[in-house]
Every structure is written in structure tokens, then in C-alpha cells.
PDB file of C-alpha atoms and ligand atoms in Angstrom:
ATOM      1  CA  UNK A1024    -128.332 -55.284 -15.651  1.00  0.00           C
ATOM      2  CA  UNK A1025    -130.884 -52.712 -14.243  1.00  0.00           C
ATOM      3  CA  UNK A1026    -130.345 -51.930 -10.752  1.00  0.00           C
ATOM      4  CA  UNK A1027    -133.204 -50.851  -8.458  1.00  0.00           C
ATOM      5  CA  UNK A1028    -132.189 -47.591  -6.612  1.00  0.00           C
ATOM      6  CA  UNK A1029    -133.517 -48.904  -3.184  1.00  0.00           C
ATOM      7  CA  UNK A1030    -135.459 -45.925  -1.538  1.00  0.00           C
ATOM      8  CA  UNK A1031    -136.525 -48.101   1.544  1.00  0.00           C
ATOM      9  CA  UNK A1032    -133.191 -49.273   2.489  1.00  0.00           C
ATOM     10  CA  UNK A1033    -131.328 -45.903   2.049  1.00  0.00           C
ATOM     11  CA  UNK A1034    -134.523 -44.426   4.038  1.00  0.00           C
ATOM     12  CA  UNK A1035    -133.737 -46.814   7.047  1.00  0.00           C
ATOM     13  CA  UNK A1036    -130.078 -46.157   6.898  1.00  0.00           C
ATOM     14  CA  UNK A1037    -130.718 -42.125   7.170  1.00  0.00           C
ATOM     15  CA  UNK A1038    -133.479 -42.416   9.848  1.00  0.00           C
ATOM     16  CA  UNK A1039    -131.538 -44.627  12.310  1.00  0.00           C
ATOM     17  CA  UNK A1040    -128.365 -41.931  11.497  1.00  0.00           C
ATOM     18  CA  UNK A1041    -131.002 -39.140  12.332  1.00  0.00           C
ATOM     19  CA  UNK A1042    -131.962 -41.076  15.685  1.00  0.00           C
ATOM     20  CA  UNK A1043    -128.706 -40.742  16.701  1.00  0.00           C
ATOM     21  CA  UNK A1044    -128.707 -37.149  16.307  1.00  0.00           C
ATOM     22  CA  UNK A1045    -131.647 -36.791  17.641  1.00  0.00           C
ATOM     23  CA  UNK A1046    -130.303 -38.650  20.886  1.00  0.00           C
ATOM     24  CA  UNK A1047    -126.981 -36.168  20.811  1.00  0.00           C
ATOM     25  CA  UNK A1048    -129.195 -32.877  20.797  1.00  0.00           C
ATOM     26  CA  UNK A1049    -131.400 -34.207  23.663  1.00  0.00           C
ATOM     27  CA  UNK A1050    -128.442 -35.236  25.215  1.00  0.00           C
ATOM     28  CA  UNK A1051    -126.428 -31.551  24.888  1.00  0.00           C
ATOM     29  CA  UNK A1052    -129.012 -29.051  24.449  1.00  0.00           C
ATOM     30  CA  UNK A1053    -132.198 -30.776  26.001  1.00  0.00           C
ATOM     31  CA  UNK A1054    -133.902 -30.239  22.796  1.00  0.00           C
ATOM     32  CA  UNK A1055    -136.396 -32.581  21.303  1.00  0.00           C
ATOM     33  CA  UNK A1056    -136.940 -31.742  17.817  1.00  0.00           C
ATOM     34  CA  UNK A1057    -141.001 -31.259  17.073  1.00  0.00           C
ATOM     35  CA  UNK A1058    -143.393 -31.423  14.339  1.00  0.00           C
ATOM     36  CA  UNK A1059    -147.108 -30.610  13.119  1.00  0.00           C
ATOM     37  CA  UNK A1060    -148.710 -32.460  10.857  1.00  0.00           C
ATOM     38  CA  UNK A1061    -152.141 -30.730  10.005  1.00  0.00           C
ATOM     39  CA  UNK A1062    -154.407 -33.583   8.354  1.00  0.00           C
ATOM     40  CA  UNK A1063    -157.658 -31.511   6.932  1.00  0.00           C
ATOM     41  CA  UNK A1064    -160.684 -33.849   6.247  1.00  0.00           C
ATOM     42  CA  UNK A1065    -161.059 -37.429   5.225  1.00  0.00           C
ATOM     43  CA  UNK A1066    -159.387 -38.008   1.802  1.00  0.00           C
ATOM     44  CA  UNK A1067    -157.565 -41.628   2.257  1.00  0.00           C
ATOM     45  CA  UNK A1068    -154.385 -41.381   0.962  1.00  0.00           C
ATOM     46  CA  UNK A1069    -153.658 -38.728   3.215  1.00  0.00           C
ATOM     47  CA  UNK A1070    -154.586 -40.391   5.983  1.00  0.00           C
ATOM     48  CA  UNK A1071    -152.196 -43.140   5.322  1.00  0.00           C
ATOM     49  CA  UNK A1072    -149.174 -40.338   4.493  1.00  0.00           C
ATOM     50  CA  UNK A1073    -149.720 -38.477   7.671  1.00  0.00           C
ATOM     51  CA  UNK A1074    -149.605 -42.034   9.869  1.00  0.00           C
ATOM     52  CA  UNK A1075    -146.348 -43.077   7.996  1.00  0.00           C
ATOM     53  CA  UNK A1076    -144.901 -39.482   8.773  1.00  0.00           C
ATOM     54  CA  UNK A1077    -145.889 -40.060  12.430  1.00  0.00           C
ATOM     55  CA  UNK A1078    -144.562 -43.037  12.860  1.00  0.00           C
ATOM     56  CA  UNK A1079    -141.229 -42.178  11.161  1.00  0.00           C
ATOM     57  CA  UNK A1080    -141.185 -38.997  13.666  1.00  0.00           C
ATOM     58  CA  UNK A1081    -141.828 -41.271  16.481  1.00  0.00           C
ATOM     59  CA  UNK A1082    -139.286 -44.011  15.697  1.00  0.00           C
ATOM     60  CA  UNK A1083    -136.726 -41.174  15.192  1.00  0.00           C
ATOM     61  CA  UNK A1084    -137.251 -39.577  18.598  1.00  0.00           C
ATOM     62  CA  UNK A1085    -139.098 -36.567  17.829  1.00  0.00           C
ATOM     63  CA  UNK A1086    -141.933 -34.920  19.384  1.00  0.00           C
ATOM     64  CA  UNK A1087    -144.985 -35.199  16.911  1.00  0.00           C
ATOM     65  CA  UNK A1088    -148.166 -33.953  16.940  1.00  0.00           C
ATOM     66  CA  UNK A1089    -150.780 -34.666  14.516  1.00  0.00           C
ATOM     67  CA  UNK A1090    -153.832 -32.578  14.641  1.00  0.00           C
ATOM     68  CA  UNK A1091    -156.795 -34.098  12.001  1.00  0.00           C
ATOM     69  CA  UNK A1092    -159.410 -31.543  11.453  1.00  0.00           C
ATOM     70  CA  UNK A1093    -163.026 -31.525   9.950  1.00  0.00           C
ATOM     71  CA  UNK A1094    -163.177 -30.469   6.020  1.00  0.00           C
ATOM     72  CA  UNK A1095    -166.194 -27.840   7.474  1.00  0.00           C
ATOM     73  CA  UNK A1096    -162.593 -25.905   9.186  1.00  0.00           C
ATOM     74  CA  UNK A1097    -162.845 -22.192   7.345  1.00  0.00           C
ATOM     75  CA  UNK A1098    -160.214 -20.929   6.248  1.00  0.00           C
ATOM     76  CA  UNK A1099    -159.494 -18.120   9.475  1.00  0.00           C
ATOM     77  CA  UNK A1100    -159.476 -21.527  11.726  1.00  0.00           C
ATOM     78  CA  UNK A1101    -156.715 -23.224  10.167  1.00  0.00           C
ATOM     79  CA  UNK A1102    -154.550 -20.137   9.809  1.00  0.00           C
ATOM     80  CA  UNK A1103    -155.328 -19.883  13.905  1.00  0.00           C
ATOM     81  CA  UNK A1104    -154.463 -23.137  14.440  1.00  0.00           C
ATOM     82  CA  UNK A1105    -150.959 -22.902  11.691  1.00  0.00           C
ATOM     83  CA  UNK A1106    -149.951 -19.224  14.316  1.00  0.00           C
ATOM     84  CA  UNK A1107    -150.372 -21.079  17.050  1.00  0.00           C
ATOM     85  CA  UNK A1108    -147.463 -23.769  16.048  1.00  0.00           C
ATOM     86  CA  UNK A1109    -145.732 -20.650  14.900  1.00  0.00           C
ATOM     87  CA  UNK A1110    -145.513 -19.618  18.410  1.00  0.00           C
ATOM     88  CA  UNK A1111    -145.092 -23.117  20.087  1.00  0.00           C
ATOM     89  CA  UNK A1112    -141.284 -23.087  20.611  1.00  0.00           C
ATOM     90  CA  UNK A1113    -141.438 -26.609  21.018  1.00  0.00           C
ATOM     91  CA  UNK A1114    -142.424 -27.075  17.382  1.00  0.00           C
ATOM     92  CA  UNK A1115    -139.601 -26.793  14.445  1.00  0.00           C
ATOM     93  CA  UNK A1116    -140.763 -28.351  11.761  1.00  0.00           C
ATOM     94  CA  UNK A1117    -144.792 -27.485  10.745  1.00  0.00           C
ATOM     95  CA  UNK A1118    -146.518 -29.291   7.832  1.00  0.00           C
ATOM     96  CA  UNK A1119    -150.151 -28.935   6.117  1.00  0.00           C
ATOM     97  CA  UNK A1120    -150.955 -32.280   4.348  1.00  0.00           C
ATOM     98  CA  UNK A1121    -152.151 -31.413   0.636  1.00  0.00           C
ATOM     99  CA  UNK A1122    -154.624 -31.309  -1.182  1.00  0.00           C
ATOM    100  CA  UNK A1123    -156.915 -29.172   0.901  1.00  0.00           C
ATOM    101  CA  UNK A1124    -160.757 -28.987   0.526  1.00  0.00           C
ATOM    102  CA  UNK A1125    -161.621 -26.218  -2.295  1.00  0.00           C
ATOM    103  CA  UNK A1126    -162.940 -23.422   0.042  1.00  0.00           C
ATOM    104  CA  UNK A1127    -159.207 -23.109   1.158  1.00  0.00           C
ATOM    105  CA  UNK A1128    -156.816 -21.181  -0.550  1.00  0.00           C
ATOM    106  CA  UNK A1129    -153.572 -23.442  -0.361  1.00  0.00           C
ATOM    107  CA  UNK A1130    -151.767 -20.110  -1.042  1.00  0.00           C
ATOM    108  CA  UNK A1131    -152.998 -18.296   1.547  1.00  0.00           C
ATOM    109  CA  UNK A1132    -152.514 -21.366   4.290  1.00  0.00           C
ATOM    110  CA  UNK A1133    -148.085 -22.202   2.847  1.00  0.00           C
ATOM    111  CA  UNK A1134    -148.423 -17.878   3.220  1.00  0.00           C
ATOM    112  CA  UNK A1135    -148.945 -18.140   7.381  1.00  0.00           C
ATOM    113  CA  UNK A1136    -147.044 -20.848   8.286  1.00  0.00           C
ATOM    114  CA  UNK A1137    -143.561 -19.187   9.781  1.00  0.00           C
ATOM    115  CA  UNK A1138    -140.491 -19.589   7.015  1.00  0.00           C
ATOM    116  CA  UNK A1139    -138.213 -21.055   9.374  1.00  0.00           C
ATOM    117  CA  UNK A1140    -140.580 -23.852  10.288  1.00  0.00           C
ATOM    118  CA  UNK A1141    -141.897 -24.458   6.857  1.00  0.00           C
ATOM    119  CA  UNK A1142    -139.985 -27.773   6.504  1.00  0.00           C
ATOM    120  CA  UNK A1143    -142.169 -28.991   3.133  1.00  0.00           C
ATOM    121  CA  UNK A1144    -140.383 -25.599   1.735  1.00  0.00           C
ATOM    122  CA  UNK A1145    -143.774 -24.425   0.078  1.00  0.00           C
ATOM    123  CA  UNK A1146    -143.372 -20.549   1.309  1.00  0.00           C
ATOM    124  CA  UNK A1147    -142.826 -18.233  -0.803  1.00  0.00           C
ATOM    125  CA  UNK A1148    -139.791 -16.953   0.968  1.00  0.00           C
ATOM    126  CA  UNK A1149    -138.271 -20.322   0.702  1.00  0.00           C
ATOM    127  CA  UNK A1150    -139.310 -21.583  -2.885  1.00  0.00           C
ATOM    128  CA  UNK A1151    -137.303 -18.038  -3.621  1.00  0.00           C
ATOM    129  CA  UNK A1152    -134.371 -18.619  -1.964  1.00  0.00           C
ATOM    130  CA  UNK A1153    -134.162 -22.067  -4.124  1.00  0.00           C
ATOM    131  CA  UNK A1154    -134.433 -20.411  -6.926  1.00  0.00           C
ATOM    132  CA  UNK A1155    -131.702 -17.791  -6.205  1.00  0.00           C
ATOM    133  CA  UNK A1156    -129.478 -20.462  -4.934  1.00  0.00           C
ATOM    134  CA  UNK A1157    -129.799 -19.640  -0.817  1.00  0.00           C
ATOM    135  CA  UNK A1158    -131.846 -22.755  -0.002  1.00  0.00           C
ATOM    136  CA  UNK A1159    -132.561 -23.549   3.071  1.00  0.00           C
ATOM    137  CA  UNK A1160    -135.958 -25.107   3.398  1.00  0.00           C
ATOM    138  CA  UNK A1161    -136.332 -27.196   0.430  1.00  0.00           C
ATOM    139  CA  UNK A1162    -139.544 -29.411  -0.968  1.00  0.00           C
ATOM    140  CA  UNK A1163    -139.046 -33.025   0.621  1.00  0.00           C
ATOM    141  CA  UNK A1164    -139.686 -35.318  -2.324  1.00  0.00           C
ATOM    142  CA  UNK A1165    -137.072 -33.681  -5.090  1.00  0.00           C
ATOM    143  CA  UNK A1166    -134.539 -33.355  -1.895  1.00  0.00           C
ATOM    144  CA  UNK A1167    -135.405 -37.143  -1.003  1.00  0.00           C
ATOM    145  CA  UNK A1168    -134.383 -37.786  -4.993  1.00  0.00           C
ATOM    146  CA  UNK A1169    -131.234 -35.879  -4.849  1.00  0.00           C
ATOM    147  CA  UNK A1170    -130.394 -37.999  -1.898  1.00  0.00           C
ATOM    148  CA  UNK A1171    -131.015 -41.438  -3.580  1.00  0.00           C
ATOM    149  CA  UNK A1172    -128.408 -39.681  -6.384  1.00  0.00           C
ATOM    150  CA  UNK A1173    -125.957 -39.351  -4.247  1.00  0.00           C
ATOM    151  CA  UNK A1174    -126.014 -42.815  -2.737  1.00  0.00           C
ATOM    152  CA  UNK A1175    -125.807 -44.462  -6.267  1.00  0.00           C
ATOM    153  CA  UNK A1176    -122.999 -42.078  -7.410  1.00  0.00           C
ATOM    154  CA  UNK A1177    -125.368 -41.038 -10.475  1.00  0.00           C
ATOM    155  CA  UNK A1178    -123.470 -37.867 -11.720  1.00  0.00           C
ATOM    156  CA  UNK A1179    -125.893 -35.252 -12.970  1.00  0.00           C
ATOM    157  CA  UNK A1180    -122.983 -33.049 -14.542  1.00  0.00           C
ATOM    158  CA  UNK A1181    -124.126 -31.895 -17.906  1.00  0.00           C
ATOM    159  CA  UNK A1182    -126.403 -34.655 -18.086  1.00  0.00           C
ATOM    160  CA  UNK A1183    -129.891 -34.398 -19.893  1.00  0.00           C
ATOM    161  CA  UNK A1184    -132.523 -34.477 -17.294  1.00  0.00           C
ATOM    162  CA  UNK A1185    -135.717 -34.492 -18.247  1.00  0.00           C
ATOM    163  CA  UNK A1186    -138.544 -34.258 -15.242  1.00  0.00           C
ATOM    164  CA  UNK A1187    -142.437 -34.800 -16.212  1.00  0.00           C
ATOM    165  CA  UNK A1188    -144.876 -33.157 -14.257  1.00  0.00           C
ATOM    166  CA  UNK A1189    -144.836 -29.361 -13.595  1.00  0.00           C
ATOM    167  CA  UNK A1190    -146.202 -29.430  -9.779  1.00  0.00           C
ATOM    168  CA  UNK A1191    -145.042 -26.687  -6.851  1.00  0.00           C
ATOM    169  CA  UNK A1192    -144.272 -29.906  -4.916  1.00  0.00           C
ATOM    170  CA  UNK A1193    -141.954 -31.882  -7.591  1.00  0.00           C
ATOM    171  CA  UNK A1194    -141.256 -31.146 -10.966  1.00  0.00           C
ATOM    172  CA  UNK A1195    -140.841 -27.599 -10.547  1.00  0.00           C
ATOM    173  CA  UNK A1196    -138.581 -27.462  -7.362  1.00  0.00           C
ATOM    174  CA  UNK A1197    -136.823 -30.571  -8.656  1.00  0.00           C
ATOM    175  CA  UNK A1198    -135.411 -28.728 -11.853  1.00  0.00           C
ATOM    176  CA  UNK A1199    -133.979 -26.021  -9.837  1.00  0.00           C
ATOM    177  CA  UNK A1200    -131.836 -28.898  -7.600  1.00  0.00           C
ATOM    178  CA  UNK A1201    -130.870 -30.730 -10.985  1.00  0.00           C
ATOM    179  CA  UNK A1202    -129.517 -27.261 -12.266  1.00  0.00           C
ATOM    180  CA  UNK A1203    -127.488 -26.707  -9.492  1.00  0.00           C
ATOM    181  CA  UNK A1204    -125.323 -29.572  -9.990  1.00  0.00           C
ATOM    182  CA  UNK A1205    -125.203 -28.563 -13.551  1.00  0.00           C
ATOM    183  CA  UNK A1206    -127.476 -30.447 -15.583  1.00  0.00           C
ATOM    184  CA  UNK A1207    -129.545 -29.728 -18.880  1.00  0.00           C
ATOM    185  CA  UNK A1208    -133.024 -29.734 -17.648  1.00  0.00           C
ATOM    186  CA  UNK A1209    -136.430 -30.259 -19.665  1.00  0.00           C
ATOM    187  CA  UNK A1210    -139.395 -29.970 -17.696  1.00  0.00           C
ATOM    188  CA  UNK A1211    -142.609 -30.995 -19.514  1.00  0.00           C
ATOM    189  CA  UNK A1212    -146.242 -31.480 -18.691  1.00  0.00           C
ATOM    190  CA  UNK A1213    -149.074 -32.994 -19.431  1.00  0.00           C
ATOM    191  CA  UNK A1214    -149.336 -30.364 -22.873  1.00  0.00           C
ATOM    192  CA  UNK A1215    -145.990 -31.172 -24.220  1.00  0.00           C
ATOM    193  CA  UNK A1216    -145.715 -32.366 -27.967  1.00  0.00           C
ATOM    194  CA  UNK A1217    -143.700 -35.484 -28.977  1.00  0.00           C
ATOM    195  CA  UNK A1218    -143.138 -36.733 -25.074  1.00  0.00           C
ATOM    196  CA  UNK A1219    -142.078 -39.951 -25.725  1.00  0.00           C
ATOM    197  CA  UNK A1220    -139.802 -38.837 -28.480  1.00  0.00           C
ATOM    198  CA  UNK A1221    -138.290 -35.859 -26.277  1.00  0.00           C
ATOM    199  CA  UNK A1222    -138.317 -38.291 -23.326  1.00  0.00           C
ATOM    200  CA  UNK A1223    -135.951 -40.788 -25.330  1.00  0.00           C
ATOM    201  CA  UNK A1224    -133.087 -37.731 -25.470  1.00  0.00           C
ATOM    202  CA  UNK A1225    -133.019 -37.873 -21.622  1.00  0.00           C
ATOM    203  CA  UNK A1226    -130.208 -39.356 -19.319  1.00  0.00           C
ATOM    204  CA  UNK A1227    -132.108 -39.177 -16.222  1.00  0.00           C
ATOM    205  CA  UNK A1228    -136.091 -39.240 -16.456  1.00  0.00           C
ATOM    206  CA  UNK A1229    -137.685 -38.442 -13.058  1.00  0.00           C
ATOM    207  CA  UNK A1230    -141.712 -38.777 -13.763  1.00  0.00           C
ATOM    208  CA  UNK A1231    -144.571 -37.291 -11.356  1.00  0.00           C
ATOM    209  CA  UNK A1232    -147.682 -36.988 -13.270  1.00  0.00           C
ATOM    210  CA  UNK A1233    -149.646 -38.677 -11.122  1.00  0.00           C
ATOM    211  CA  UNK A1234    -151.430 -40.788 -14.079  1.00  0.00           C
ATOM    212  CA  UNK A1235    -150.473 -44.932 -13.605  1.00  0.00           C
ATOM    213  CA  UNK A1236    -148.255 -46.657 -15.783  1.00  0.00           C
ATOM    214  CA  UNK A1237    -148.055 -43.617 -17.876  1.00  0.00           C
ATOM    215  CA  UNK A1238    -144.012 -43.845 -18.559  1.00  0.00           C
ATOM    216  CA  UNK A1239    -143.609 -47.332 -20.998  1.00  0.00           C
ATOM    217  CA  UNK A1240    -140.304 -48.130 -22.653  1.00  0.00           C
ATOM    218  CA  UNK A1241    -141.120 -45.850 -25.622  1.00  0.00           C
ATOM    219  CA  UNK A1242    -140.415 -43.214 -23.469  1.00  0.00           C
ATOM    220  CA  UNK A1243    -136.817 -44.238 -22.353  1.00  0.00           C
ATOM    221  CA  UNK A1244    -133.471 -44.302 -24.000  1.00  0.00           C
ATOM    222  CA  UNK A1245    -131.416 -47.654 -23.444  1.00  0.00           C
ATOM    223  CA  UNK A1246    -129.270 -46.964 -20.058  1.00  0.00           C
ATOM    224  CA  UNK A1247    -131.263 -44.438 -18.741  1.00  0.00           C
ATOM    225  CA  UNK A1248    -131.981 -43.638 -15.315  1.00  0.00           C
ATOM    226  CA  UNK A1249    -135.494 -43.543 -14.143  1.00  0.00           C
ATOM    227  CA  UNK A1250    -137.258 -42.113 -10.956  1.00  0.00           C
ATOM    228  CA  UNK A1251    -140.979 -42.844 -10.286  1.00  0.00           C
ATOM    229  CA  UNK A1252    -142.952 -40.378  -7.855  1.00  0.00           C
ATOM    230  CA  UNK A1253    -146.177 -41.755  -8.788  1.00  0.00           C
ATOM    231  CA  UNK A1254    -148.166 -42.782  -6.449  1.00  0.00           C
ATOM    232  CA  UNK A1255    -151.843 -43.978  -7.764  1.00  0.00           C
ATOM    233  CA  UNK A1256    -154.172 -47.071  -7.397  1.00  0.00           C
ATOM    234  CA  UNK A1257    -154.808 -49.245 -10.275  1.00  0.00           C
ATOM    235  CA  UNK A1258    -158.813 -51.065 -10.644  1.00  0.00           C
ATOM    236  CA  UNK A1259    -158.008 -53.187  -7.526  1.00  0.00           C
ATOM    237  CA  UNK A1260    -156.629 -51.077  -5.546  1.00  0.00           C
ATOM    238  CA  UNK A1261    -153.251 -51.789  -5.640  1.00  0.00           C
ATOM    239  CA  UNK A1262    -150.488 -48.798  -5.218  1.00  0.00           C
ATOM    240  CA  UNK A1263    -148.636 -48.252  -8.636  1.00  0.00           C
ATOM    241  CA  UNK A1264    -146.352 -45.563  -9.851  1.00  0.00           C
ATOM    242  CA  UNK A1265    -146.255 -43.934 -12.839  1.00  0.00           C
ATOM    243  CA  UNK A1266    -143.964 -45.986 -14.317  1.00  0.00           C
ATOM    244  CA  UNK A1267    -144.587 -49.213 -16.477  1.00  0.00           C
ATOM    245  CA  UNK A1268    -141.816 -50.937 -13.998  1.00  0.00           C
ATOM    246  CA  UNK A1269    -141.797 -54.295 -15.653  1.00  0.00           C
ATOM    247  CA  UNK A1270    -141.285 -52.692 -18.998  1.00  0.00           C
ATOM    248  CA  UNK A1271    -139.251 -49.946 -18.160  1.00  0.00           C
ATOM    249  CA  UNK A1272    -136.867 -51.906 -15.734  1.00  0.00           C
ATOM    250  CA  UNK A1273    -136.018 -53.673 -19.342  1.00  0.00           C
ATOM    251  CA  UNK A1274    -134.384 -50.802 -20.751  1.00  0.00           C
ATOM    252  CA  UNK A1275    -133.210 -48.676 -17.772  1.00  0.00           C
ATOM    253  CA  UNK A1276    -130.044 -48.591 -16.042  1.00  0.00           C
ATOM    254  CA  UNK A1277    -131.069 -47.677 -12.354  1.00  0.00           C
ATOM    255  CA  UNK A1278    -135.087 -47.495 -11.686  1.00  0.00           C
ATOM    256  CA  UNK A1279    -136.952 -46.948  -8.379  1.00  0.00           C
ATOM    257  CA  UNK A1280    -139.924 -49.245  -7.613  1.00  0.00           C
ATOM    258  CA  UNK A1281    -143.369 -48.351  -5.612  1.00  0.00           C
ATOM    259  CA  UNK A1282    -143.613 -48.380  -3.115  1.00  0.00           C
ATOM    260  CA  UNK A1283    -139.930 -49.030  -1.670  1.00  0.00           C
ATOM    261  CA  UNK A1284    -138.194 -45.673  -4.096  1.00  0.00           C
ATOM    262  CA  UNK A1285    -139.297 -42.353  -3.328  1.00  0.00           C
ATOM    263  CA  UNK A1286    -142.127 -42.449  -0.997  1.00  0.00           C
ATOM    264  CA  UNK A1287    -140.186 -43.468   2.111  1.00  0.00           C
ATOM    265  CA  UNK A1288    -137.221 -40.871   1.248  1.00  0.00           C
ATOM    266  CA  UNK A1289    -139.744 -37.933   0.907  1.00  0.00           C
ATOM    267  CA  UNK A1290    -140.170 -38.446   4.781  1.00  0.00           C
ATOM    268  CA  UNK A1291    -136.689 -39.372   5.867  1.00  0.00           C
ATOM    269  CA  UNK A1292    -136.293 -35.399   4.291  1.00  0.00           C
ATOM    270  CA  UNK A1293    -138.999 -33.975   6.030  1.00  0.00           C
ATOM    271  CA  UNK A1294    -137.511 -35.297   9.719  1.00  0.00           C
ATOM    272  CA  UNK A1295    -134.079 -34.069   8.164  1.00  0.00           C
ATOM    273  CA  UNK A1296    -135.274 -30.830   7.676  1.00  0.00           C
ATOM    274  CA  UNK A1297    -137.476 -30.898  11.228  1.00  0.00           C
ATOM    275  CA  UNK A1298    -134.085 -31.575  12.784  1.00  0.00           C
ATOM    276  CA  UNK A1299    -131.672 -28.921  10.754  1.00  0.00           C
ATOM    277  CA  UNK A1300    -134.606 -26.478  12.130  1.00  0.00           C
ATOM    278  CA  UNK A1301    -134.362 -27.516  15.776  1.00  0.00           C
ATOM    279  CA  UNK A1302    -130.510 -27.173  15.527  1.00  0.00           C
ATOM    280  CA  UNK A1303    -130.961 -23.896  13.972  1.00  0.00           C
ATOM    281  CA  UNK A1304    -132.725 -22.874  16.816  1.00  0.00           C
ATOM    282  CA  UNK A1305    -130.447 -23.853  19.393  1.00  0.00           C
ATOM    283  CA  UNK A1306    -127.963 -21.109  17.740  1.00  0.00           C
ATOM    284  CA  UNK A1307    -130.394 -18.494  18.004  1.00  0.00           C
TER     285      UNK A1307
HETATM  286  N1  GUN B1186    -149.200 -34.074  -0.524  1.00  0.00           N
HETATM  287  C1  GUN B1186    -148.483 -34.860  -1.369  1.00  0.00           C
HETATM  288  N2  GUN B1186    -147.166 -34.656  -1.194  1.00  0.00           N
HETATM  289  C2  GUN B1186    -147.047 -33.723  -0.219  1.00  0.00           C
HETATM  290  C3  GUN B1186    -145.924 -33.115   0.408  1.00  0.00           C
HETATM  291  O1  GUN B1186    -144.752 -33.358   0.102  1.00  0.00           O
HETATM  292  N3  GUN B1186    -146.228 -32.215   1.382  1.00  0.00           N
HETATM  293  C4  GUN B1186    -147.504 -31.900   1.739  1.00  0.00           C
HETATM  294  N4  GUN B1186    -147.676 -30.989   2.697  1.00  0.00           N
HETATM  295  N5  GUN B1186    -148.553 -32.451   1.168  1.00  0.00           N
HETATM  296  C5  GUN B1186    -148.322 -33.367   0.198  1.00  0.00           C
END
């Protein structure tokens, strides 16, 4: 029997335990945890991430501000407008939706937002620290995964992992956390030779290559356990991962659907991570 590794529900149970928290450090230290969401120009699916992440910061008590800017911003603007939220003590947590509009240098924009309040992990100083084993801040959607791993007792110990899709935001931070509780990891891309035939050795198959209903059963080994970031429309519009669920769910042990698996845990991490950085602060 396949069982679905139930991102929503486990996303509920951690948000109403962060609420709580939430509650306690009003309650102690008078401290509301904030965050900044910067939303730059009109592309859709952003829109629709930045509301969810709003609402999520809302329902959990925190102070959120969303500031949605123009695609004609340059490049010296948004930097002003990211120092400014590095100086607002009232803001912990401080988060630039991607993908920006080509005249901006997404380097240059994860470069001058402060370390301590990068809570999507991006900067430099923090996607170091990862990779030396100090993390602090790390990328929301491979922590979110870890989390569902934990919940469903899936032990990664010298298991083969194998993680398609080579971005800053997933498949590359996600190898580092699958290493550091000791398993074999194979991270492969869109250039890789023989994927569905190295694909087959893995154990655990976490897939973010942003192409729909790219991962069919060819690609998994009976029993295996199968993560799907994707996130894509199909002709009519519907939201579909980049998993073949119906055909996949055949052969896997655990699988996560979309929407309902790893979208709504990426955000339960980033109001996590908002909240570790307001308690942080109250020790400083
Ligand atoms: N765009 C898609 N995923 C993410 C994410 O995790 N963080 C940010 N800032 N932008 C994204």
C-alpha cells in the first residue's frame, strides 16, 4: 500500500504549534515576530505564493508586511527598500519572492538583505554555513522536506537518495541536509545520462525540475519513496507536480501529492524560521 506523506495536515499541525509560541513570546517578551515579503512585478504564481505566505503569517500571529512593487523598480531601489527592513527592528524574518525581472541581479539583491534575517537562507553567509555544517538559516522547501521525514519515520541512514533538479533553492541545499543524516546522495539535472535508469537505484527520489509529469514509473524502484516539488500548470490550467502521481503512486511506498505535499510545508518553515529569528533576538 502507498501511503501519501500528507504535507497539508502536518503543515496545520506545526502552524497551530507555532501560534502557540507565538502567543508565549508576546506574552513574556512583548515580541511579535515580523516579516517582509517583497513581491516584484506581476508574474501570477507569485502573486498567489506571497498571499498564501501572508495569510499563513497572519493566522500564526505574526506581524506581516507585504510590499508589491512595479517590475520598472531598478535595482538601487529595491536594495533601499531590502536596508530599510534591515534596520526595522520590528522585522525578523525578510523575504524577496523569486524570480525577479532580468535587469536585477538576484545575487546582488540575497547579497543586501541582513544574514540574520535572511529566513529563505539564500545569503551567501548562510548557504556556507550549511555547507560546513553550522546552519542556521536554511532554504525553506528542502527544510519543509526534512520535516515531512521526520513525521513518517523515513530513515535516511545510508540510504540512496537521489534529488533531480540542481536549483540554489532545492536540489542543491537539499543534498547537503540528506548528507547530514548520512545518506548516499546523487544529484542530477536536466543533462544527466541514463536518468530513469540511475533514478531506479534510488531509495528516496525527491524531484524539482519544474517540467510536469516528468517523473513516470520508469523512473522509480518498487518501494521507493517519492517527493514532488513541482509546481507547474498543465493545458488547462490545472496545478500539477512533477510527478506522474497516478502512475508513480503504483509503485512507491510513501509519495506526496500537489498541491497538499510540499507547498504548504515550504511556508510552515519560513514562519519557523521568522520565529527562531525573533527569539534570537530577544537574547541579544
Ligand atoms: N520562488 C520559488 N520558491 C521560492 C522560495 O522558496 N523563496 C523565494 N524567495 N522565492 C521563491
Amino acid at each position: 500500500m502507498t501511503q501519501i506523506i500528507d504535507g497539508k495536515a502536518l503543515a496545520q499541525k506545526m502552524q497551530s504549534k507555532l501560534a502557540q509560541k507565538v502567543q508565549d513570546l508576546k506574552d513574556k517578551e512583548g515580541i511579535v515576530p515580523g516579516l517582509a515579503v517583497i513581491l516584484v512585478g506581476e508574474d501570477p504564481a507569485s502573486h498567489v505564493y506571497v498571499r498564501n505566505k501572508e495569510r499563513s503569517a497572519l493566522q500564526a500571529g505574526f506581524k506581516s508586511e507585504v510590499v508589491r512593487v512595479p517590475d520598472s523598480i531598478s535595482q538601487a531601489e529595491l536594495i533601499a527598500l531590502i536596508d530599510n527592513y534591515n534596520k526595522d527592528c520590528s522585522i525578523h524574518g525578510i523575504l524577496v519572492q523569486l524570480p525577479l525581472p532580468a535587469h536585477i541581479d538576484d545575487n546582488a539583491i540575497i547579497l543586501a538583505i541582513d544574514p540574520q534575517k535572511d529566513v529563505d537562507g539564500f545569503h551567501p553567509m548562510n548557504t556556507g554555513k550549511l555547507w560546513s555544517g553550522q546552519p542556521v538559516m536554511l532554504p525553506c522547501t528542502p527544510a519543509g522536506i526534512m520535516e515531512m521525514f521526520r513525521e513518517y519515520e523515513i530513515d535516511l541512514e545510508g540510504k540512496n537518495t537521489l534529488i533531480i533538479g540542481r536549483s540554489n533553492i532545492v536540489g542543491k541545499p537539499m543534498a547537503q541536509l540528506l548528507l547530514n543524516q548520512n545518506a548516499t546522495v546523487t544529484l542530477t539535472h536536466s543533462r544527466t545520462k541514463h536518468l530513469p535508469e540511475l533514478a531506479r537505484q534510488a531509495d528516496v527520489l525527491i524531484v524539482a525540475i519544474g517540467k510536469g509529469h516528468f517523473v513516470t514509473k520508469d523512473f522509480v524502484k518498487e518501494g521507493a519513496v517519492v517527493i514532488d516539488v513541482g509546481m507547474n500548470r498543465d493545458d488547462n490550467g490545472k496545478l500539477i507536480g512533477d510527478v506522474k502521481y497516478d502512475d508513480v503512486a503504483e509503485v512507491a511506498s510513501y509519495i506526496t501529492p500537489v498541491p497538499g505535499g510540499v507547498g504548504p510545508m515550504t511556508i510552515t518553515m519560513l514562519l519557523e524560521q521568522t520565529y527562531q529569528a525573533a527569539l534570537r533576538s530577544v537574547s541579544k
